[in-house]
Amino acid sequence: MTYIYAIANQKGGVGKTTTAVNLGAYLAAAGQRVLIVDIDPQANATSSLGLVASQLPRSLYDVLVGETNLADVITLTNRMRLDLAPSSHALAALETEAVEAISDPFRRSYLLRDALTPTLHRYDYILIDSPPSLGLITVNALAAASDGAIVPVQCEYLAMEGLGQLMNTVERVQKALNPRLTIAGLLLTMHDSRVNLSAQVEEEVRSYFGDRVFQTMVPRNIRLGEAPSFGEPVATYAPNSAGAMAYQALAAELMARNGAEQPEGVLT
Ligand SMILES: Nc1ncnc2c1ncn2[C@@H]1O[C@H](COP(=O)(O)OP(=O)(O)OP(=O)(O)O)[C@@H](O)[C@H]1O
Ligand SMILES: [Mg+2]
């Protein structure tokens, strides 16, 4: 079976892309076949994996407007078992174009889900990196996420702000479009153990959301910020960094939750 997660939070810069790329890389390192779907017009996951969106002949945009199949745009990355469905800036127009072209709001919301269906057998995990908004693109990501949303929460001032709105959207999509949609897990990111505020945010989020919060927390770590500019996941850029260890632990936590045996070691 294929696990499909949307990495979502309409708040910008909380670590969605960093999580999609690095969780994906460590799931692949643990032997899973992984597809990262970059549905954010900013194309940050695409560039973080070393590809230049403007130089690609086709992107997820062409798939979602029905011009081509997902299999035709999927590219390999320099990591074994880690594939990417790249984004392009053209995706920014999808929302208006889809509203004009497709009058049925259900069909508009299932563009990604339907595009993924023929390739499911090729992957164990599909991670969808969504943009910082709750518009049609994120709704498509949530509607396709059969195993739920992974919600990064930055350990900063006003961390919980906007989470209520996100929960409402998740509930609406769950009722109307994807009955299996849940919050698979909240992930505390950019945690700094030297800063009181980080501890306060952790306590607040854990006391409110309980065991829906991953045990693993991602520390604020400079290597995680640097890796994208080298077009590499932190797994290869700085495998011994605290950021790398955290995403490795997160991959193990998610796999354990899904009933996988713990891998003996990390494959490379
Ligand atoms: N744990 C971390 N430690 C240090 N820097 C981080 C960490 N996580 C992410 N960053 C950096 O913070 C910035 C925002 O992270 P990221 O792009 O993953 O957030 P995002 O939620 O995807 O943003 P957007 O909403 O714009 O898509 C990036 O420059 C990233 O490299
Ligand atoms: Mg992003």
Coordinates of C-alpha atoms and ligand atoms in Angstrom, one line a residue, residues 7 11-18 20 38 40 42-45 129-132, ligand 2:
I7 CA 2.6 18.6 4.4
K11 CA 1.6 29.9 7.7
G12 CA 4.7 30.6 5.6
G13 CA 8.2 29.5 6.5
V14 CA 7.3 27.0 9.1
G15 CA 9.3 24.1 7.6
K16 CA 6.9 22.4 5.2
T17 CA 9.4 22.1 2.3
T18 CA 12.3 21.2 4.6
A20 CA 8.9 17.1 2.7
D38 CA 5.8 19.7 -5.3
D40 CA 3.7 24.8 -4.4
Q42 CA 7.3 28.7 -5.4
A43 CA 8.9 25.3 -6.4
N44 CA 11.1 25.3 -3.3
A45 CA 11.1 21.5 -3.0
D129 CA 4.6 19.8 -0.3
S130 CA 1.8 22.5 -0.2
P131 CA 2.0 26.2 -0.5
P132 CA 1.3 28.6 2.4
Ligands
MG2 MG 7.6 25.6 1.2

